[in-house]
Amino acid sequence: MTPLAVAANENLAQISNYLVYSSMAVYTLAFLAHIAEWVFGSRSKVGRTASALTGGAQAPAVQVRTKSGGTAVLDRPKVVTRAAAGSREVPDGPGAAGGTEQGDLYGRIAVSLTVLGFLVEAAGVVTRALSVERAPWGNMYEFSLTFSTVAVGAYLILLAAKKNVRWLGLILVTTVLLDLGIATKWLYTDSDQLVPALDSYWLWIHVSTAIFCGAVFYIGAAGTVLYLFRDAYEAKLARGGKPGGFASSVLERFPSAASLDKFSYRINAAVFPLWTFTIVAGAIWAGDAWGRFWGWDPKEVWSFVTWVAYACYLHARATAGWKGRKAAYLALFAFACWIWNYYGVNILLNGKHSYAGV
């Protein structure tokens, strides 16, 4: 490589760093806008739904249509508290904005800033790729950048598809800032070429699918955590308990536990086949690079453990006795295996995949 080309690549690497830090600044603004959405949304009348669930005297009347074509008025909504194992037939909350105009305005601003942050960060990833003249995920720093970019991109795609997921915005932006902070502070690695074993077209196939699966698994895990909180909230209401101010103001605005459970299940079920392909592609790449498809390397072992954990979750989710909280705990365990496979295995364990340079 000529000195001029080297200088050009160094400039591109510096531009990439600038774009990454710029995206962090934009995500911070999005974080503040999401906070404002939740704060102003708390001033809405979300207590109406809570009152309906507890069967309080102030529950609003509801007009319904009878079989004969007429109408009737119910004193309060009828709530089935245990329609199925681990779920209740209760309405979804009004969202982070709480149905208020001002809260919705801040929410739209937050989404717009998230889109801008995504575009800036994606530009940083592309610029990094140009600076190294290869796929931009040859080490943990590059993997982290791409991971957060894909996670935000998946969230924005769900929003564009008119899915009710804006409640995920604050959690997503917070974790993306954490991910980028860890990447820039502790995982940063200067632009460099790959070790021979990684210099393959399989890098584009295997690692890209691993990043996508991890990002989508993260969204499913976030929904699972919120399901556990919302389920506990609904159970307390069903017992006639009175939730505290935080629960009434925040948890009431999330989708119902049943909706969150269904959301997480569909997300995990949709991406599981691709995770299977990721492991198969890794085995094929290992055969080309090291002359064997499986060698009990720590990364290989924990990738398989993660696959087994998600397979058990999907099986448990389809089994009546394991629906609800039990299956949710299993889903979180599976995602914890994925996180350990990324951070723990790469940093703490030695193996053929220990190439991050951190």
Short mmCIF file of C-alpha atoms in Angstrom, two decimals:
data_model
loop_
_atom_site.label_atom_id
_atom_site.label_comp_id
_atom_site.label_asym_id
_atom_site.label_seq_id
_atom_site.Cartn_x
_atom_site.Cartn_y
_atom_site.Cartn_z
CA MET A 1 0.00 0.00 0.00
CA THR A 2 1.38 3.38 -1.02
CA PRO A 3 2.02 6.13 1.56
CA LEU A 4 -0.79 8.15 0.00
CA ALA A 5 -3.25 5.29 0.42
CA VAL A 6 -2.15 4.80 4.02
CA ALA A 7 -2.71 8.47 4.77
CA ALA A 8 -6.14 8.36 3.12
CA ASN A 9 -7.13 5.35 5.24
CA GLU A 10 -5.95 7.08 8.41
CA ASN A 11 -8.06 10.10 7.54
CA LEU A 12 -11.08 7.87 6.97
CA ALA A 13 -10.49 6.22 10.35
CA GLN A 14 -10.43 9.63 12.03
CA ILE A 15 -13.64 10.61 10.25
CA SER A 16 -15.22 7.36 11.43
CA ASN A 17 -14.27 8.16 15.04
CA TYR A 18 -15.73 11.65 14.68
CA LEU A 19 -18.99 10.25 13.31
CA VAL A 20 -19.25 7.73 16.15
CA TYR A 21 -18.82 10.44 18.79
CA SER A 22 -21.29 12.64 16.91
CA SER A 23 -23.85 9.83 16.94
CA MET A 24 -23.39 9.53 20.69
CA ALA A 25 -24.18 13.24 21.04
CA VAL A 26 -27.34 12.85 18.94
CA TYR A 27 -28.41 9.73 20.87
CA THR A 28 -27.96 11.71 24.09
CA LEU A 29 -30.40 14.32 22.80
CA ALA A 30 -32.79 11.51 21.83
CA PHE A 31 -32.43 10.10 25.35
CA LEU A 32 -33.42 13.47 26.85
CA ALA A 33 -36.37 13.76 24.46
CA HIS A 34 -37.58 10.29 25.46
CA ILE A 35 -37.29 11.29 29.11
CA ALA A 36 -39.42 14.36 28.38
CA GLU A 37 -41.98 12.15 26.61
CA TRP A 38 -42.34 9.95 29.68
CA VAL A 39 -42.42 12.91 32.06
CA PHE A 40 -45.11 14.83 30.20
CA GLY A 41 -46.97 11.61 29.43
CA SER A 42 -47.29 10.94 33.16
CA ARG A 43 -49.66 13.90 33.39
CA SER A 44 -52.27 12.12 31.29
CA LYS A 45 -55.25 10.27 32.73
CA VAL A 46 -53.69 6.83 32.65
CA GLY A 47 -55.42 6.05 35.92
CA ARG A 48 -58.62 5.32 34.03
CA THR A 49 -57.29 2.00 32.81
CA ALA A 50 -55.87 1.13 36.21
CA SER A 51 -59.21 1.89 37.79
CA ALA A 52 -60.93 -0.35 35.27
CA LEU A 53 -58.55 -3.21 36.01
CA THR A 54 -59.06 -2.99 39.75
CA GLY A 55 -62.80 -2.60 39.33
CA GLY A 56 -62.83 0.68 41.21
CA ALA A 57 -65.92 2.82 41.61
CA GLN A 58 -64.52 5.43 39.24
CA ALA A 59 -64.18 3.04 36.32
CA PRO A 60 -65.61 4.59 33.16
CA ALA A 61 -68.81 3.28 31.64
CA VAL A 62 -68.50 1.40 28.37
CA GLN A 63 -71.12 1.11 25.65
CA VAL A 64 -71.28 -2.24 23.86
CA ARG A 65 -73.39 -3.73 21.08
CA THR A 66 -75.73 -6.61 21.91
CA LYS A 67 -76.52 -9.64 19.75
CA SER A 68 -79.94 -8.23 18.91
CA GLY A 69 -78.37 -5.13 17.37
CA GLY A 70 -79.09 -2.76 20.24
CA THR A 71 -76.70 -1.26 22.75
CA ALA A 72 -76.08 -1.69 26.43
CA VAL A 73 -73.96 0.13 28.99
CA LEU A 74 -71.62 -1.67 31.34
CA ASP A 75 -70.79 -0.04 34.64
CA ARG A 76 -67.18 -1.08 34.29
CA PRO A 77 -65.16 -3.15 31.77
CA LYS A 78 -65.15 -6.86 32.31
CA VAL A 79 -61.61 -8.15 32.74
CA VAL A 80 -60.66 -11.80 32.41
CA THR A 81 -57.68 -12.16 34.70
CA ARG A 82 -56.47 -15.58 33.57
CA ALA A 83 -57.50 -16.28 30.01
CA ALA A 84 -54.45 -18.48 29.48
CA ALA A 85 -51.42 -19.55 31.41
CA GLY A 86 -49.24 -16.53 32.03
CA SER A 87 -51.53 -13.98 30.34
CA ARG A 88 -54.54 -11.79 31.06
CA GLU A 89 -57.00 -10.08 28.76
CA VAL A 90 -56.28 -6.47 29.66
CA PRO A 91 -55.89 -3.45 27.39
CA ASP A 92 -52.56 -2.09 26.26
CA GLY A 93 -51.40 1.13 27.87
CA PRO A 94 -51.52 4.47 26.03
CA GLY A 95 -47.77 4.51 25.37
CA ALA A 96 -44.94 6.66 26.69
CA ALA A 97 -46.73 9.86 25.65
CA GLY A 98 -49.75 8.84 27.73
CA GLY A 99 -52.12 10.15 25.11
CA THR A 100 -51.04 13.77 25.69
CA GLU A 101 -50.24 16.11 22.82
CA GLN A 102 -47.09 17.47 24.44
CA GLY A 103 -45.80 14.04 25.35
CA ASP A 104 -46.41 12.85 21.80
CA LEU A 105 -44.49 15.87 20.45
CA TYR A 106 -41.43 14.99 22.53
CA GLY A 107 -41.78 11.37 21.47
CA ARG A 108 -41.74 12.34 17.80
CA ILE A 109 -38.69 14.51 18.40
CA ALA A 110 -37.00 11.58 20.13
CA VAL A 111 -37.71 9.27 17.18
CA SER A 112 -36.43 11.89 14.71
CA LEU A 113 -33.21 12.27 16.71
CA THR A 114 -32.88 8.49 16.87
CA VAL A 115 -33.14 8.34 13.08
CA LEU A 116 -30.45 11.01 12.79
CA GLY A 117 -28.21 9.21 15.28
CA PHE A 118 -28.69 5.97 13.36
CA LEU A 119 -27.69 7.61 10.07
CA VAL A 120 -24.60 9.22 11.59
CA GLU A 121 -23.52 6.00 13.29
CA ALA A 122 -24.14 3.97 10.12
CA ALA A 123 -21.95 6.46 8.25
CA GLY A 124 -19.28 5.87 10.90
CA VAL A 125 -19.47 2.11 10.33
CA VAL A 126 -19.22 2.52 6.55
CA THR A 127 -16.30 4.93 6.89
CA ARG A 128 -14.54 2.47 9.17
CA ALA A 129 -15.01 -0.22 6.52
CA LEU A 130 -13.50 2.05 3.87
CA SER A 131 -10.53 2.82 6.10
CA VAL A 132 -9.66 -0.86 6.58
CA GLU A 133 -10.85 -1.99 3.13
CA ARG A 134 -12.77 -4.96 4.54
CA ALA A 135 -15.92 -5.85 6.47
CA PRO A 136 -16.16 -3.50 9.49
CA TRP A 137 -16.38 -6.19 12.15
CA GLY A 138 -12.89 -7.64 12.52
CA ASN A 139 -12.63 -6.87 16.26
CA MET A 140 -14.84 -6.17 19.26
CA TYR A 141 -14.85 -2.41 18.71
CA GLU A 142 -16.15 -2.73 15.18
CA PHE A 143 -18.57 -5.46 16.20
CA SER A 144 -20.02 -3.22 18.94
CA LEU A 145 -20.50 -0.31 16.54
CA THR A 146 -22.30 -2.48 14.03
CA PHE A 147 -24.33 -4.23 16.73
CA SER A 148 -25.82 -0.98 18.09
CA THR A 149 -26.41 0.31 14.55
CA VAL A 150 -28.36 -2.82 13.60
CA ALA A 151 -30.33 -2.75 16.86
CA VAL A 152 -31.46 0.82 16.23
CA GLY A 153 -32.15 0.01 12.58
CA ALA A 154 -34.37 -2.95 13.56
CA TYR A 155 -36.28 -0.71 15.98
CA LEU A 156 -36.82 1.93 13.29
CA ILE A 157 -38.00 -0.72 10.82
CA LEU A 158 -40.60 -1.87 13.34
CA LEU A 159 -41.74 1.73 13.76
CA ALA A 160 -41.93 2.21 9.99
CA ALA A 161 -44.05 -0.95 9.81
CA LYS A 162 -46.55 0.75 12.18
CA LYS A 163 -45.77 -1.57 15.08
CA ASN A 164 -46.48 -0.31 18.59
CA VAL A 165 -42.86 -0.24 19.81
CA ARG A 166 -42.16 3.39 20.68
CA TRP A 167 -42.19 2.34 24.33
CA LEU A 168 -38.86 0.64 23.56
CA GLY A 169 -37.17 3.90 22.52
CA LEU A 170 -35.84 5.05 25.90
CA ILE A 171 -34.48 1.61 26.80
CA LEU A 172 -32.89 1.18 23.38
CA VAL A 173 -31.18 4.58 23.30
CA THR A 174 -29.90 4.09 26.85
CA THR A 175 -28.30 0.73 26.07
CA VAL A 176 -26.93 1.98 22.74
CA LEU A 177 -25.17 4.82 24.56
CA LEU A 178 -23.81 2.28 27.05
CA ASP A 179 -22.62 0.03 24.22
CA LEU A 180 -20.91 2.90 22.40
CA GLY A 181 -19.38 4.17 25.63
CA ILE A 182 -17.83 0.75 26.34
CA ALA A 183 -16.68 0.44 22.73
CA THR A 184 -14.96 3.83 22.55
CA LYS A 185 -13.49 3.70 26.07
CA TRP A 186 -12.29 0.11 26.47
CA LEU A 187 -12.70 -1.76 23.19
CA TYR A 188 -11.23 0.72 20.71
CA THR A 189 -8.74 -0.79 18.28
CA ASP A 190 -6.87 1.09 15.58
CA SER A 191 -7.72 0.26 11.99
CA ASP A 192 -5.75 -2.77 10.87
CA GLN A 193 -5.93 -5.73 8.55
CA LEU A 194 -7.28 -9.11 9.59
CA VAL A 195 -5.33 -12.11 10.72
CA PRO A 196 -5.10 -14.70 7.90
CA ALA A 197 -7.77 -16.98 9.40
CA LEU A 198 -10.34 -14.19 9.28
CA ASP A 199 -9.46 -12.91 5.80
CA SER A 200 -12.32 -14.68 4.07
CA TYR A 201 -15.64 -13.96 2.42
CA TRP A 202 -17.18 -15.95 5.28
CA LEU A 203 -16.52 -12.90 7.46
CA TRP A 204 -19.27 -11.10 5.57
CA ILE A 205 -21.65 -14.03 5.93
CA HIS A 206 -21.01 -15.49 9.38
CA VAL A 207 -20.26 -12.37 11.42
CA SER A 208 -22.93 -10.21 9.79
CA THR A 209 -25.64 -12.75 10.64
CA ALA A 210 -24.26 -13.08 14.18
CA ILE A 211 -24.50 -9.30 14.63
CA PHE A 212 -28.03 -9.18 13.26
CA CYS A 213 -29.17 -12.07 15.45
CA GLY A 214 -27.67 -10.50 18.56
CA ALA A 215 -29.30 -7.15 17.86
CA VAL A 216 -32.72 -8.71 17.36
CA PHE A 217 -32.28 -11.02 20.35
CA TYR A 218 -31.57 -7.87 22.38
CA ILE A 219 -34.90 -6.34 21.33
CA GLY A 220 -36.66 -9.56 22.31
CA ALA A 221 -34.86 -9.57 25.68
CA ALA A 222 -35.91 -5.97 26.35
CA GLY A 223 -39.51 -6.92 25.70
CA THR A 224 -39.15 -9.91 28.02
CA VAL A 225 -37.83 -7.78 30.90
CA LEU A 226 -40.71 -5.35 30.50
CA TYR A 227 -43.12 -8.28 30.36
CA LEU A 228 -41.95 -9.45 33.78
CA PHE A 229 -42.50 -6.00 35.29
CA ARG A 230 -45.87 -5.51 33.62
CA ASP A 231 -47.00 -9.03 34.56
CA ALA A 232 -46.18 -8.38 38.22
CA TYR A 233 -48.08 -5.08 38.00
CA GLU A 234 -51.17 -6.73 36.51
CA ALA A 235 -51.03 -9.53 39.06
CA LYS A 236 -51.05 -6.99 41.87
CA LEU A 237 -54.06 -5.24 40.36
CA ALA A 238 -55.84 -8.58 39.97
CA ARG A 239 -55.31 -9.27 43.66
CA GLY A 240 -56.89 -5.94 44.51
CA GLY A 241 -53.59 -4.32 45.45
CA LYS A 242 -52.73 -0.67 44.92
CA PRO A 243 -49.53 -0.08 42.92
CA GLY A 244 -47.21 2.74 43.83
CA GLY A 245 -46.81 6.01 42.00
CA PHE A 246 -44.07 4.71 39.70
CA ALA A 247 -46.12 1.72 38.59
CA SER A 248 -49.24 3.83 38.03
CA SER A 249 -47.29 6.42 36.04
CA VAL A 250 -44.88 4.24 34.05
CA LEU A 251 -45.89 0.58 33.91
CA GLU A 252 -49.50 1.47 33.16
CA ARG A 253 -48.41 3.02 29.86
CA PHE A 254 -46.66 -0.09 28.54
CA PRO A 255 -48.48 -2.68 26.44
CA SER A 256 -50.20 -5.42 28.40
CA ALA A 257 -48.19 -8.38 29.67
CA ALA A 258 -49.84 -10.58 27.06
CA SER A 259 -48.83 -8.19 24.26
CA LEU A 260 -45.23 -7.96 25.51
CA ASP A 261 -45.03 -11.73 25.87
CA LYS A 262 -46.30 -12.23 22.33
CA PHE A 263 -43.92 -9.55 21.00
CA SER A 264 -40.85 -11.15 22.58
CA TYR A 265 -41.83 -14.63 21.46
CA ARG A 266 -42.36 -13.58 17.85
CA ILE A 267 -39.06 -11.68 17.77
CA ASN A 268 -37.07 -14.61 19.16
CA ALA A 269 -38.87 -17.18 17.02
CA ALA A 270 -38.31 -15.14 13.87
CA VAL A 271 -34.54 -14.80 14.32
CA PHE A 272 -33.82 -18.28 15.72
CA PRO A 273 -33.52 -19.95 12.26
CA LEU A 274 -30.97 -17.30 11.27
CA TRP A 275 -28.98 -18.02 14.46
CA THR A 276 -28.99 -21.68 13.41
CA PHE A 277 -27.60 -20.65 10.04
CA THR A 278 -24.96 -18.53 11.82
CA ILE A 279 -23.63 -21.55 13.68
CA VAL A 280 -23.64 -23.69 10.53
CA ALA A 281 -21.83 -20.96 8.57
CA GLY A 282 -19.26 -20.67 11.36
CA ALA A 283 -18.64 -24.41 11.21
CA ILE A 284 -18.11 -24.25 7.44
CA TRP A 285 -15.73 -21.31 7.86
CA ALA A 286 -13.83 -23.21 10.57
CA GLY A 287 -13.45 -26.10 8.17
CA ASP A 288 -11.93 -23.81 5.56
CA ALA A 289 -9.70 -21.88 7.99
CA TRP A 290 -8.58 -24.56 10.47
CA GLY A 291 -9.32 -27.84 8.75
CA ARG A 292 -12.08 -28.93 11.15
CA PHE A 293 -15.76 -28.04 11.51
CA TRP A 294 -15.88 -28.33 15.29
CA GLY A 295 -13.08 -28.14 17.83
CA TRP A 296 -14.72 -27.32 21.16
CA ASP A 297 -13.35 -23.79 21.03
CA PRO A 298 -15.00 -21.63 23.77
CA LYS A 299 -16.75 -19.48 21.15
CA GLU A 300 -18.11 -22.54 19.40
CA VAL A 301 -19.26 -24.12 22.64
CA TRP A 302 -21.09 -21.04 23.90
CA SER A 303 -22.67 -20.37 20.51
CA PHE A 304 -24.12 -23.86 20.70
CA VAL A 305 -25.17 -23.36 24.34
CA THR A 306 -26.99 -20.19 23.26
CA TRP A 307 -28.70 -22.11 20.47
CA VAL A 308 -29.82 -24.82 22.90
CA ALA A 309 -31.11 -22.21 25.38
CA TYR A 310 -33.22 -20.47 22.73
CA ALA A 311 -34.44 -23.82 21.40
CA CYS A 312 -35.54 -24.77 24.92
CA TYR A 313 -37.28 -21.40 25.27
CA LEU A 314 -39.21 -21.81 22.02
CA HIS A 315 -40.19 -25.33 23.00
CA ALA A 316 -41.19 -24.20 26.49
CA ARG A 317 -43.19 -21.30 25.07
CA ALA A 318 -45.25 -23.80 23.09
CA THR A 319 -45.82 -25.95 26.17
CA ALA A 320 -48.77 -24.92 28.35
CA GLY A 321 -47.02 -25.56 31.65
CA TRP A 322 -44.08 -23.32 30.78
CA LYS A 323 -45.77 -20.25 29.33
CA GLY A 324 -45.51 -16.90 31.00
CA ARG A 325 -42.83 -16.10 33.57
CA LYS A 326 -41.05 -19.47 33.42
CA ALA A 327 -40.50 -19.15 29.69
CA ALA A 328 -39.48 -15.50 30.13
CA TYR A 329 -36.75 -16.46 32.60
CA LEU A 330 -35.49 -19.01 30.10
CA ALA A 331 -35.45 -16.39 27.33
CA LEU A 332 -33.37 -14.06 29.52
CA PHE A 333 -30.98 -16.90 30.33
CA ALA A 334 -30.56 -17.52 26.59
CA PHE A 335 -29.76 -13.87 25.93
CA ALA A 336 -27.36 -13.85 28.90
CA CYS A 337 -25.55 -16.74 27.18
CA TRP A 338 -25.27 -14.61 24.05
CA ILE A 339 -23.86 -11.66 26.02
CA TRP A 340 -21.37 -13.94 27.79
CA ASN A 341 -20.39 -15.43 24.43
CA TYR A 342 -19.55 -11.94 23.20
CA TYR A 343 -17.92 -10.21 26.16
CA GLY A 344 -16.91 -13.02 28.49
CA VAL A 345 -15.55 -15.49 25.94
CA ASN A 346 -13.73 -12.84 23.91
CA ILE A 347 -12.08 -11.13 26.88
CA LEU A 348 -11.70 -13.78 29.59
CA LEU A 349 -11.24 -17.08 27.73
CA ASN A 350 -8.49 -18.06 25.32
CA GLY A 351 -9.30 -19.64 22.01
CA LYS A 352 -9.02 -19.31 18.26
CA HIS A 353 -11.60 -16.53 18.34
CA SER A 354 -9.60 -14.38 20.77
CA TYR A 355 -8.52 -11.84 18.17
CA ALA A 356 -10.09 -8.66 19.53
CA GLY A 357 -6.88 -7.13 20.83
CA VAL A 358 -8.45 -5.80 24.04
#
